[in-house]
């Protein structure tokens, strides 16, 4: 009894540690005073001003668009790579996995500067495109690592059975293999989207002047003082995702299964 | 259709955007402005200021890796026992916080840690001495632990959950007490997870420049800060690349160790 209480307290403390800054930001979004160190009373004016702030809205749009496109393209490339995986020789599999592991294990700063050097020497203009290419690059491994375990569990006989029963390759893929892989593909996409959304370092080195994502916008604001509208925007995003996750996890269908 | 060809887009993409860029870092690191071969950029690590930044980064990242390990291991064990659902747990500690921007989350610690910040106000209320760690290495370590703790918890959890309960029961049946069971069974079996966790915390901590910028004032320069400045301010890419090569040596060393101890990729974090 004492032991489980101690364990609960420990877990609770870690969660407080991980969520204290998030809670702080939420409180600050309602702070009437512009400086973050003083509480000036409750207000929702930052939420109203947020939608009139064109710079922040543009950065938000860039962030979401890059996250969506990079996650989508990475999901496509990652998934078809996994499809090939079962047909490869063992040594080629190792090479493929090694390649996928490089951006995950390498330091973000090194990935960032290496891509910056590449774009400079290829003469690609720094901007939306370079950020997108960089994000696809670091997103592909997350998709592969999330689809591959599903691929390994896949029973090849079902695909062959579909072929025997008269499906062509495409039909067999979309009716048999794809539904089996779908949970892995979706979680890979979500992972990639989240990673892109939260990235700062690689975007910092691959962005050009005149384009900002939320991360780089916040970075330039860190030294001058962050605009309170930024707090309200993050609060909205965070609460929206939280509600979405709760809805997904606690749908009536799930309750029956439990 | 040859199904092997499906891996071609990835191989092409990785070749162009992963391998070639890394070769370019080596090219820049090993040449000077005229394009002549030189070791100077790598030897530049031994200048006092660079050495100090590297030493500071190694010191702080080792410290925060150890703290992460100490905090994460019991947490992973508790979560394993409670049989909580893996996905919901991963989302809660790993995915959900990421939807609040990482810079903002780190920045929020300023508000919490400042002299007149939230934590000190609370400490004063209950009559305890106040903390004074903002703009010190302590604050940077805290920021590192805060940001990278989930990377330690997940791999350890992934290995612990796979340990066959019968092995533990057998040890208990054969007379081992809980402590002996832990030392002789659980701990040795979880080594791959520990190593993988260490890699996943140590590398980002060693190379960060953003945590030290936000929480360390601009007083403390880590090796990451030096490299970042070479690229964005000074514009000496050759020197920046040379220092990055030194940094990569640490990373490669780390990767080799984790590859040797975790052959099956069991502890892969995600």
Short mmCIF file of C-alpha atoms in Angstrom, two decimals:
data_model
loop_
_atom_site.label_atom_id
_atom_site.label_comp_id
_atom_site.label_asym_id
_atom_site.label_seq_id
_atom_site.Cartn_x
_atom_site.Cartn_y
_atom_site.Cartn_z
CA UNK A 1 0.00 0.00 0.00
CA UNK A 2 2.72 2.44 1.03
CA UNK A 3 4.77 1.27 -1.91
CA UNK A 4 2.06 1.92 -4.50
CA UNK A 5 1.33 5.34 -2.99
CA UNK A 6 5.01 6.22 -3.25
CA UNK A 7 4.99 5.06 -6.85
CA UNK A 8 1.96 7.17 -7.66
CA UNK A 9 3.57 10.23 -6.09
CA UNK A 10 6.73 9.62 -8.13
CA UNK A 11 4.84 9.37 -11.40
CA UNK A 12 2.81 12.45 -10.47
CA UNK A 13 6.00 14.43 -9.75
CA UNK A 14 7.48 13.53 -13.13
CA UNK A 15 4.27 14.57 -14.85
CA UNK A 16 4.27 17.87 -12.97
CA UNK A 17 7.88 18.39 -14.09
CA UNK A 18 6.98 17.67 -17.73
CA UNK A 19 3.78 19.69 -17.75
CA UNK A 20 4.67 22.65 -15.50
CA UNK A 21 6.03 24.77 -18.38
CA UNK A 22 3.00 23.95 -20.51
CA UNK A 23 0.67 24.99 -17.70
CA UNK A 24 2.74 28.16 -17.18
CA UNK A 25 2.34 29.12 -20.83
CA UNK A 26 -1.41 28.57 -20.63
CA UNK A 27 -1.65 30.83 -17.57
CA UNK A 28 0.49 33.48 -19.27
CA UNK A 29 -1.88 33.53 -22.23
CA UNK A 30 -4.52 35.03 -19.92
CA UNK A 31 -2.14 37.52 -18.28
CA UNK A 32 -3.19 41.15 -18.83
CA UNK A 33 0.33 42.40 -18.14
CA UNK A 34 2.66 42.30 -21.13
CA UNK A 35 5.70 41.21 -19.12
CA UNK A 36 5.72 37.58 -18.24
CA UNK A 37 7.07 38.09 -14.72
CA UNK A 38 4.08 40.06 -13.46
CA UNK A 39 0.45 38.99 -13.15
CA UNK A 40 -1.74 41.86 -14.33
CA UNK A 41 -5.15 40.26 -14.05
CA UNK A 42 -7.23 38.00 -16.27
CA UNK A 43 -7.81 38.92 -19.89
CA UNK A 44 -8.71 37.31 -23.19
CA UNK A 45 -7.46 40.20 -25.30
CA UNK A 46 -4.44 38.24 -26.60
CA UNK A 47 -6.81 35.70 -28.07
CA UNK A 48 -8.66 38.47 -29.90
CA UNK A 49 -5.48 40.14 -31.10
CA UNK A 50 -3.97 36.85 -32.22
CA UNK A 51 -6.21 36.56 -35.25
CA UNK A 52 -5.38 40.10 -36.36
CA UNK A 53 -1.64 39.47 -36.12
CA UNK A 54 -0.77 38.74 -39.74
CA UNK A 55 2.85 37.76 -39.06
CA UNK A 56 1.87 35.06 -36.59
CA UNK A 57 -0.94 33.83 -38.82
CA UNK A 58 1.44 33.56 -41.75
CA UNK A 59 4.02 31.67 -39.67
CA UNK A 60 1.25 29.34 -38.48
CA UNK A 61 0.15 28.71 -42.06
CA UNK A 62 3.75 27.96 -43.14
CA UNK A 63 4.24 25.63 -40.19
CA UNK A 64 1.07 23.65 -40.83
CA UNK A 65 1.60 23.48 -44.58
CA UNK A 66 5.20 22.28 -44.24
CA UNK A 67 4.21 19.78 -41.55
CA UNK A 68 1.37 18.41 -43.66
CA UNK A 69 3.26 18.22 -46.98
CA UNK A 70 6.46 16.83 -45.47
CA UNK A 71 4.55 14.23 -43.46
CA UNK A 72 2.51 13.23 -46.51
CA UNK A 73 5.48 12.87 -48.86
CA UNK A 74 7.55 11.14 -46.18
CA UNK A 75 4.68 8.72 -45.53
CA UNK A 76 4.47 7.80 -49.21
CA UNK A 77 8.22 7.32 -49.64
CA UNK A 78 8.55 5.55 -46.28
CA UNK A 79 5.68 3.15 -46.92
CA UNK A 80 6.82 2.04 -50.37
CA UNK A 81 10.31 1.53 -48.95
CA UNK A 82 8.83 -0.82 -46.37
CA UNK A 83 7.00 -2.71 -49.13
CA UNK A 84 10.32 -3.44 -50.78
CA UNK A 85 11.90 -4.47 -47.49
CA UNK A 86 10.71 -8.10 -47.51
CA UNK A 87 12.17 -8.67 -50.96
CA UNK A 88 15.64 -7.36 -50.16
CA UNK A 89 18.72 -9.36 -49.28
CA UNK A 90 19.78 -9.25 -45.66
CA UNK A 91 22.81 -7.07 -46.35
CA UNK A 92 20.71 -4.58 -48.33
CA UNK A 93 18.21 -4.45 -45.49
CA UNK A 94 21.01 -3.48 -43.13
CA UNK A 95 22.15 -0.72 -45.50
CA UNK A 96 18.61 0.59 -45.77
CA UNK A 97 18.06 0.62 -42.03
CA UNK A 98 21.45 2.23 -41.53
CA UNK A 99 20.53 5.03 -43.90
CA UNK A 100 17.23 5.52 -42.09
CA UNK A 101 19.02 5.68 -38.77
CA UNK A 102 21.51 8.39 -39.72
CA UNK A 103 19.21 11.42 -39.39
CA UNK A 104 17.69 9.98 -36.22
CA UNK A 105 20.99 9.41 -34.46
CA UNK A 106 22.95 12.29 -35.91
CA UNK A 107 22.86 15.64 -34.16
CA UNK A 108 20.19 17.97 -35.49
CA UNK A 109 22.72 20.76 -35.84
CA UNK A 110 24.91 18.59 -38.11
CA UNK A 111 21.92 17.54 -40.23
CA UNK A 112 20.94 21.21 -40.45
CA UNK A 113 24.30 22.55 -41.54
CA UNK A 114 24.92 19.65 -43.92
CA UNK A 115 21.65 20.37 -45.74
CA UNK A 116 22.48 24.08 -45.73
CA UNK A 117 25.81 23.34 -47.45
CA UNK A 118 24.05 21.10 -49.98
CA UNK A 119 21.43 23.70 -50.89
CA UNK A 120 24.08 26.38 -51.26
CA UNK A 121 26.19 24.28 -53.61
CA UNK A 122 23.15 23.21 -55.65
CA UNK A 123 22.17 26.86 -55.89
CA UNK A 124 18.64 26.27 -54.59
CA UNK A 125 17.08 29.47 -53.28
CA UNK A 126 16.52 29.31 -49.54
CA UNK A 127 12.84 29.48 -48.65
CA UNK A 128 9.75 27.33 -48.41
CA UNK A 129 11.17 24.64 -50.71
CA UNK A 130 14.41 24.12 -48.80
CA UNK A 131 12.57 23.81 -45.48
CA UNK A 132 10.17 21.30 -47.05
CA UNK A 133 12.96 19.16 -48.51
CA UNK A 134 14.78 19.16 -45.16
CA UNK A 135 11.65 18.18 -43.25
CA UNK A 136 10.85 15.33 -45.64
CA UNK A 137 14.39 14.07 -45.14
CA UNK A 138 14.20 13.85 -41.36
CA UNK A 139 10.59 12.59 -41.42
CA UNK A 140 11.07 9.52 -43.65
CA UNK A 141 12.87 7.48 -40.93
CA UNK A 142 10.00 7.98 -38.47
CA UNK A 143 7.56 6.60 -41.03
CA UNK A 144 9.80 3.62 -41.85
CA UNK A 145 10.27 2.78 -38.18
CA UNK A 146 6.55 2.89 -37.62
CA UNK A 147 5.46 0.92 -40.72
CA UNK A 148 8.24 -1.69 -40.70
CA UNK A 149 7.11 -3.60 -37.57
CA UNK A 150 3.65 -4.01 -39.19
CA UNK A 151 5.28 -5.11 -42.43
CA UNK A 152 7.20 -7.82 -40.61
CA UNK A 153 4.01 -9.17 -39.04
CA UNK A 154 2.28 -9.27 -42.40
CA UNK A 155 1.36 -12.70 -43.68
CA UNK A 156 2.46 -12.87 -47.36
CA UNK A 157 -0.02 -15.69 -48.01
CA UNK A 158 -3.00 -13.34 -47.79
CA UNK A 159 -1.61 -11.20 -50.59
CA UNK A 160 -0.93 -14.28 -52.69
CA UNK A 161 -4.40 -15.61 -51.94
CA UNK A 162 -5.89 -12.36 -53.25
CA UNK A 163 -3.87 -12.79 -56.45
CA UNK A 164 -5.02 -16.39 -56.78
CA UNK A 165 -8.61 -15.32 -56.34
CA UNK A 166 -8.33 -13.01 -59.32
CA UNK A 167 -7.19 -9.65 -57.98
CA UNK A 168 -4.56 -7.81 -59.94
CA UNK A 169 -1.49 -6.53 -58.07
CA UNK A 170 -3.05 -3.12 -57.34
CA UNK A 171 -6.33 -4.57 -56.10
CA UNK A 172 -4.50 -7.09 -53.94
CA UNK A 173 -2.39 -4.31 -52.47
CA UNK A 174 -5.23 -1.91 -51.73
CA UNK A 175 -7.65 -4.56 -50.47
CA UNK A 176 -5.29 -6.73 -48.47
CA UNK A 177 -1.85 -5.31 -47.71
CA UNK A 178 -2.76 -1.66 -47.30
CA UNK A 179 -5.52 -2.14 -44.67
CA UNK A 180 -3.11 -4.30 -42.66
CA UNK A 181 -0.44 -1.63 -42.76
CA UNK A 182 -2.81 1.28 -42.17
CA UNK A 183 -2.38 1.66 -38.39
CA UNK A 184 1.40 1.83 -38.84
CA UNK A 185 1.07 4.26 -41.73
CA UNK A 186 -1.24 6.54 -39.74
CA UNK A 187 0.95 6.59 -36.66
CA UNK A 188 3.98 7.22 -38.89
CA UNK A 189 2.20 10.16 -40.49
CA UNK A 190 1.19 11.57 -37.11
CA UNK A 191 4.72 11.15 -35.77
CA UNK A 192 6.20 12.86 -38.83
CA UNK A 193 3.68 15.70 -38.61
CA UNK A 194 4.49 16.26 -34.94
CA UNK A 195 8.24 16.16 -35.52
CA UNK A 196 8.00 18.69 -38.32
CA UNK A 197 5.77 20.94 -36.24
CA UNK A 198 8.15 20.98 -33.29
CA UNK A 199 11.38 21.29 -35.27
CA UNK A 200 13.51 24.34 -34.83
CA UNK A 201 17.18 23.52 -35.42
CA UNK A 202 16.96 22.12 -38.94
CA UNK A 203 14.50 24.82 -40.04
CA UNK A 204 16.84 27.45 -38.61
CA UNK A 205 19.64 26.39 -40.98
CA UNK A 206 17.53 25.73 -44.06
CA UNK A 207 15.19 28.71 -44.07
CA UNK A 208 15.79 31.86 -46.06
CA UNK A 209 15.07 35.45 -45.10
CA UNK A 210 11.42 36.43 -45.43
CA UNK A 211 9.97 33.08 -44.41
CA UNK A 212 9.24 32.01 -40.87
CA UNK A 213 7.69 29.02 -39.18
CA UNK A 214 6.35 29.38 -35.65
CA UNK A 215 9.62 28.00 -34.25
CA UNK A 216 11.89 30.45 -36.02
CA UNK A 217 9.49 33.31 -35.28
CA UNK A 218 9.61 32.47 -31.57
CA UNK A 219 13.41 32.26 -31.75
CA UNK A 220 13.71 35.82 -33.04
CA UNK A 221 11.29 36.92 -30.32
CA UNK A 222 13.13 35.14 -27.48
CA UNK A 223 15.58 37.99 -27.06
CA UNK A 224 13.18 40.90 -27.50
CA UNK A 225 10.45 39.29 -25.43
CA UNK A 226 7.81 36.93 -26.71
CA UNK A 227 4.51 38.44 -27.77
CA UNK A 228 1.64 37.21 -25.55
CA UNK A 229 -0.33 36.30 -28.67
CA UNK A 230 2.15 33.46 -29.14
CA UNK A 231 1.11 32.02 -25.77
CA UNK A 232 -2.54 32.11 -26.71
CA UNK A 233 -1.86 30.46 -30.06
CA UNK A 234 0.05 27.59 -28.42
CA UNK A 235 -2.67 27.20 -25.84
CA UNK A 236 -5.29 26.90 -28.56
CA UNK A 237 -3.23 24.32 -30.48
CA UNK A 238 -2.43 22.33 -27.36
CA UNK A 239 -6.02 22.22 -26.10
CA UNK A 240 -7.31 21.34 -29.58
CA UNK A 241 -4.93 18.37 -29.84
CA UNK A 242 -5.72 17.27 -26.30
CA UNK A 243 -9.47 17.27 -26.99
CA UNK A 244 -8.90 15.44 -30.27
CA UNK A 245 -6.84 12.74 -28.54
CA UNK A 246 -9.44 12.33 -25.81
CA UNK A 247 -12.15 11.95 -28.44
CA UNK A 248 -10.15 9.34 -30.34
CA UNK A 249 -9.27 7.37 -27.21
CA UNK A 250 -12.67 7.41 -25.57
CA UNK A 251 -15.07 6.78 -28.39
CA UNK A 252 -17.99 4.47 -27.44
CA UNK A 253 -16.60 1.71 -29.66
CA UNK A 254 -13.49 1.44 -27.50
CA UNK A 255 -15.50 1.21 -24.31
CA UNK A 256 -17.29 -1.88 -25.56
CA UNK A 257 -13.99 -3.56 -26.33
CA UNK A 258 -12.75 -2.96 -22.83
CA UNK B 1 7.37 -5.62 -61.56
CA UNK B 2 10.47 -6.03 -59.48
CA UNK B 3 9.42 -5.17 -55.93
CA UNK B 4 12.96 -4.38 -54.90
CA UNK B 5 12.73 -1.26 -57.05
CA UNK B 6 10.25 0.17 -54.55
CA UNK B 7 13.18 1.00 -52.31
CA UNK B 8 14.76 3.12 -55.04
CA UNK B 9 13.05 6.44 -54.16
CA UNK B 10 14.26 6.18 -50.58
CA UNK B 11 17.80 5.25 -51.58
CA UNK B 12 17.90 8.12 -54.04
CA UNK B 13 16.48 10.55 -51.48
CA UNK B 14 18.83 9.44 -48.72
CA UNK B 15 21.80 9.54 -51.03
CA UNK B 16 21.06 13.09 -52.11
CA UNK B 17 19.85 14.56 -48.82
CA UNK B 18 21.72 12.56 -46.21
CA UNK B 19 24.94 11.09 -47.61
CA UNK B 20 25.98 13.88 -50.00
CA UNK B 21 25.39 16.62 -47.39
CA UNK B 22 27.48 14.74 -44.84
CA UNK B 23 30.28 14.37 -47.39
CA UNK B 24 30.06 18.11 -47.95
CA UNK B 25 30.57 18.74 -44.25
CA UNK B 26 33.73 16.65 -44.50
CA UNK B 27 34.79 18.49 -47.65
CA UNK B 28 34.36 21.92 -46.05
CA UNK B 29 35.90 20.73 -42.77
CA UNK B 30 39.02 19.45 -44.48
CA UNK B 31 39.67 22.39 -46.81
CA UNK B 32 40.43 26.08 -46.36
CA UNK B 33 38.97 29.03 -48.21
CA UNK B 34 41.14 28.44 -51.27
CA UNK B 35 40.01 24.82 -51.45
CA UNK B 36 43.35 23.40 -50.36
CA UNK B 37 43.41 20.39 -48.07
CA UNK B 38 44.05 21.20 -44.41
CA UNK B 39 43.58 19.79 -40.93
CA UNK B 40 43.50 23.28 -39.45
CA UNK B 41 39.72 23.43 -39.01
CA UNK B 42 39.72 20.24 -37.02
CA UNK B 43 42.81 21.20 -35.03
CA UNK B 44 41.00 24.44 -34.15
CA UNK B 45 39.14 22.46 -31.51
CA UNK B 46 42.26 22.65 -29.36
CA UNK B 47 42.17 26.44 -29.10
CA UNK B 48 41.30 27.43 -25.50
CA UNK B 49 37.88 28.93 -26.27
CA UNK B 50 36.73 25.96 -28.37
CA UNK B 51 38.13 23.46 -25.90
CA UNK B 52 36.28 25.24 -23.10
CA UNK B 53 33.00 25.14 -25.05
CA UNK B 54 33.47 21.44 -25.83
CA UNK B 55 34.40 20.58 -22.26
CA UNK B 56 31.42 22.54 -20.93
CA UNK B 57 29.08 20.73 -23.36
CA UNK B 58 30.49 17.30 -22.48
CA UNK B 59 30.28 18.04 -18.76
CA UNK B 60 26.67 19.28 -18.83
CA UNK B 61 25.42 16.61 -21.22
CA UNK B 62 27.01 13.76 -19.23
CA UNK B 63 25.49 15.17 -16.06
CA UNK B 64 22.03 15.50 -17.58
CA UNK B 65 22.25 12.01 -19.13
CA UNK B 66 22.99 10.57 -15.68
CA UNK B 67 20.11 12.50 -14.11
CA UNK B 68 17.77 11.36 -16.90
CA UNK B 69 18.78 7.74 -16.31
CA UNK B 70 18.21 8.00 -12.56
CA UNK B 71 14.80 9.60 -13.05
CA UNK B 72 13.70 7.46 -16.00
CA UNK B 73 14.51 3.95 -14.77
CA UNK B 74 12.10 3.88 -11.81
CA UNK B 75 9.46 5.61 -13.92
CA UNK B 76 9.75 2.99 -16.66
CA UNK B 77 9.55 0.20 -14.07
CA UNK B 78 6.45 1.69 -12.43
CA UNK B 79 4.72 2.20 -15.77
CA UNK B 80 5.60 -1.36 -16.77
CA UNK B 81 4.10 -2.84 -13.62
CA UNK B 82 0.94 -0.77 -13.79
CA UNK B 83 0.34 -2.34 -17.20
CA UNK B 84 -0.68 0.99 -18.65
CA UNK B 85 -1.36 1.04 -22.35
CA UNK B 86 1.80 1.78 -24.30
CA UNK B 87 0.36 4.11 -26.88
CA UNK B 88 -1.51 6.31 -24.43
CA UNK B 89 1.58 6.56 -22.25
CA UNK B 90 3.82 7.41 -25.17
CA UNK B 91 1.41 10.06 -26.38
CA UNK B 92 1.16 11.59 -22.94
CA UNK B 93 4.85 11.99 -22.20
CA UNK B 94 6.23 12.23 -25.70
CA UNK B 95 3.84 13.41 -28.40
CA UNK B 96 1.43 15.72 -26.62
CA UNK B 97 4.02 18.14 -25.14
CA UNK B 98 5.56 18.51 -28.59
CA UNK B 99 2.45 20.27 -29.82
CA UNK B 100 3.45 23.14 -27.60
CA UNK B 101 6.53 24.55 -29.27
CA UNK B 102 9.83 23.33 -27.84
CA UNK B 103 11.29 26.83 -27.67
CA UNK B 104 8.28 28.14 -25.79
CA UNK B 105 8.35 25.24 -23.35
CA UNK B 106 12.01 25.86 -22.61
CA UNK B 107 11.35 29.59 -22.40
CA UNK B 108 8.60 28.95 -19.85
CA UNK B 109 11.25 27.70 -17.44
CA UNK B 110 12.53 31.28 -17.25
CA UNK B 111 9.23 32.33 -15.74
CA UNK B 112 9.38 29.41 -13.34
CA UNK B 113 13.03 29.77 -12.31
CA UNK B 114 13.64 33.52 -12.20
CA UNK B 115 14.63 35.27 -8.98
CA UNK B 116 11.07 36.51 -8.61
CA UNK B 117 9.63 33.60 -10.58
CA UNK B 118 6.92 31.13 -9.69
CA UNK B 119 9.11 28.57 -7.90
CA UNK B 120 10.90 31.15 -5.77
CA UNK B 121 7.62 32.83 -4.84
CA UNK B 122 6.30 29.46 -3.69
CA UNK B 123 9.51 28.72 -1.77
CA UNK B 124 9.31 32.08 -0.02
CA UNK B 125 5.69 31.46 0.93
CA UNK B 126 6.63 28.32 2.83
CA UNK B 127 9.74 29.98 4.24
CA UNK B 128 12.37 28.00 2.35
CA UNK B 129 15.56 29.51 0.88
CA UNK B 130 15.20 30.59 -2.73
CA UNK B 131 16.89 29.01 -5.74
CA UNK B 132 19.19 31.10 -7.84
CA UNK B 133 19.98 29.00 -10.86
CA UNK B 134 18.84 31.01 -13.86
CA UNK B 135 21.72 31.83 -16.25
CA UNK B 136 23.89 29.16 -14.60
CA UNK B 137 24.97 25.74 -15.86
CA UNK B 138 22.38 24.31 -13.46
CA UNK B 139 19.56 25.85 -15.45
CA UNK B 140 20.98 24.38 -18.68
CA UNK B 141 21.14 20.91 -17.12
CA UNK B 142 17.53 21.31 -15.99
CA UNK B 143 16.52 22.33 -19.50
CA UNK B 144 18.32 19.31 -20.98
CA UNK B 145 16.74 16.89 -18.52
CA UNK B 146 13.34 18.44 -19.16
CA UNK B 147 13.61 18.22 -22.93
CA UNK B 148 15.25 14.81 -23.28
CA UNK B 149 13.83 12.77 -20.38
CA UNK B 150 11.20 11.08 -22.60
CA UNK B 151 14.00 9.82 -24.89
CA UNK B 152 15.40 7.92 -21.89
CA UNK B 153 12.09 6.61 -20.59
CA UNK B 154 10.84 5.09 -23.86
CA UNK B 155 13.72 2.75 -24.76
CA UNK B 156 14.01 1.50 -21.16
CA UNK B 157 10.26 0.94 -21.02
CA UNK B 158 10.36 -0.92 -24.35
CA UNK B 159 12.94 -3.40 -23.04
CA UNK B 160 11.40 -3.83 -19.60
CA UNK B 161 7.98 -4.64 -21.01
CA UNK B 162 9.45 -7.48 -23.08
CA UNK B 163 11.12 -9.24 -20.14
CA UNK B 164 9.43 -12.59 -19.63
CA UNK B 165 7.63 -12.48 -16.27
CA UNK B 166 8.42 -16.18 -15.81
CA UNK B 167 12.13 -15.40 -15.60
CA UNK B 168 11.48 -13.04 -12.73
CA UNK B 169 9.13 -15.49 -11.04
CA UNK B 170 11.71 -18.24 -11.42
CA UNK B 171 14.33 -16.09 -9.73
CA UNK B 172 11.95 -15.42 -6.85
CA UNK B 173 11.07 -19.12 -6.57
CA UNK B 174 14.72 -20.01 -6.41
CA UNK B 175 15.10 -17.80 -3.37
CA UNK B 176 16.30 -14.43 -4.66
CA UNK B 177 14.91 -11.44 -2.80
CA UNK B 178 13.48 -8.51 -4.81
CA UNK B 179 16.78 -6.66 -4.72
CA UNK B 180 18.75 -9.68 -5.94
CA UNK B 181 16.17 -10.30 -8.65
CA UNK B 182 16.57 -6.74 -9.83
CA UNK B 183 20.38 -6.83 -9.82
CA UNK B 184 20.73 -10.26 -11.43
CA UNK B 185 17.75 -10.40 -13.80
CA UNK B 186 15.99 -7.13 -14.55
CA UNK B 187 18.99 -4.82 -14.73
CA UNK B 188 21.18 -7.01 -16.99
CA UNK B 189 18.26 -7.67 -19.34
CA UNK B 190 17.52 -3.97 -19.64
CA UNK B 191 21.06 -2.92 -20.61
CA UNK B 192 20.21 -2.48 -24.34
CA UNK B 193 17.44 -0.07 -23.38
CA UNK B 194 19.75 1.86 -21.07
CA UNK B 195 22.44 2.18 -23.75
CA UNK B 196 19.92 3.27 -26.36
CA UNK B 197 18.47 5.80 -23.91
CA UNK B 198 21.93 7.16 -23.14
CA UNK B 199 22.60 7.67 -26.87
CA UNK B 200 19.28 9.37 -27.42
CA UNK B 201 19.82 11.81 -24.56
CA UNK B 202 23.56 12.37 -24.79
CA UNK B 203 23.72 13.31 -28.49
CA UNK B 204 21.05 16.04 -28.50
CA UNK B 205 22.26 17.34 -25.13
CA UNK B 206 25.87 17.52 -26.30
CA UNK B 207 25.00 19.39 -29.46
CA UNK B 208 22.24 21.73 -28.32
CA UNK B 209 22.69 25.44 -28.74
CA UNK B 210 19.15 26.54 -28.06
CA UNK B 211 18.81 25.42 -24.44
CA UNK B 212 22.03 27.20 -23.51
CA UNK B 213 20.91 30.32 -25.38
CA UNK B 214 17.57 30.50 -23.59
CA UNK B 215 18.41 29.29 -20.08
CA UNK B 216 22.09 30.16 -19.81
CA UNK B 217 21.77 33.83 -20.72
CA UNK B 218 24.50 34.42 -23.24
CA UNK B 219 27.20 33.78 -20.71
CA UNK B 220 27.71 30.09 -21.25
CA UNK B 221 28.83 28.95 -24.70
CA UNK B 222 28.54 25.29 -25.56
CA UNK B 223 30.16 23.71 -28.62
CA UNK B 224 26.76 23.84 -30.33
CA UNK B 225 26.64 27.61 -29.85
CA UNK B 226 30.12 27.99 -31.34
CA UNK B 227 29.22 25.99 -34.45
CA UNK B 228 25.91 27.81 -34.86
CA UNK B 229 27.69 31.17 -34.71
CA UNK B 230 30.28 30.09 -37.27
CA UNK B 231 27.47 29.36 -39.72
CA UNK B 232 24.96 32.13 -39.07
CA UNK B 233 27.09 35.02 -37.84
CA UNK B 234 30.80 34.71 -38.60
CA UNK B 235 30.16 32.89 -41.85
CA UNK B 236 33.27 30.69 -41.58
CA UNK B 237 31.77 27.46 -42.87
CA UNK B 238 35.12 25.72 -43.04
CA UNK B 239 35.76 26.19 -39.33
CA UNK B 240 32.14 25.34 -38.49
CA UNK B 241 32.36 22.13 -40.52
CA UNK B 242 35.69 21.21 -38.95
CA UNK B 243 34.22 21.55 -35.47
CA UNK B 244 31.15 19.56 -36.58
CA UNK B 245 33.44 16.71 -37.64
CA UNK B 246 34.86 16.64 -34.11
CA UNK B 247 31.30 16.54 -32.80
CA UNK B 248 30.44 13.69 -35.17
CA UNK B 249 33.31 11.65 -33.76
CA UNK B 250 31.49 11.64 -30.42
CA UNK B 251 28.25 10.70 -32.16
CA UNK B 252 29.81 7.87 -34.18
CA UNK B 253 31.51 6.53 -31.05
CA UNK B 254 28.12 6.56 -29.35
CA UNK B 255 26.38 4.87 -32.30
CA UNK B 256 28.95 2.09 -32.48
CA UNK B 257 28.50 1.33 -28.80
CA UNK B 258 24.74 1.18 -29.10
CA UNK B 259 24.92 -0.93 -32.27
CA UNK B 260 27.18 -3.45 -30.55
CA UNK B 261 24.99 -3.77 -27.47
CA UNK B 262 21.65 -3.76 -29.25
CA UNK B 263 22.00 -6.03 -32.25
CA UNK B 264 18.33 -6.80 -32.68
CA UNK B 265 17.21 -3.20 -32.46
CA UNK B 266 15.05 -4.22 -29.53
CA UNK B 267 15.37 -0.96 -27.72
CA UNK B 268 14.51 1.26 -30.64
CA UNK B 269 12.65 4.11 -29.11
CA UNK B 270 9.65 4.33 -31.34
#
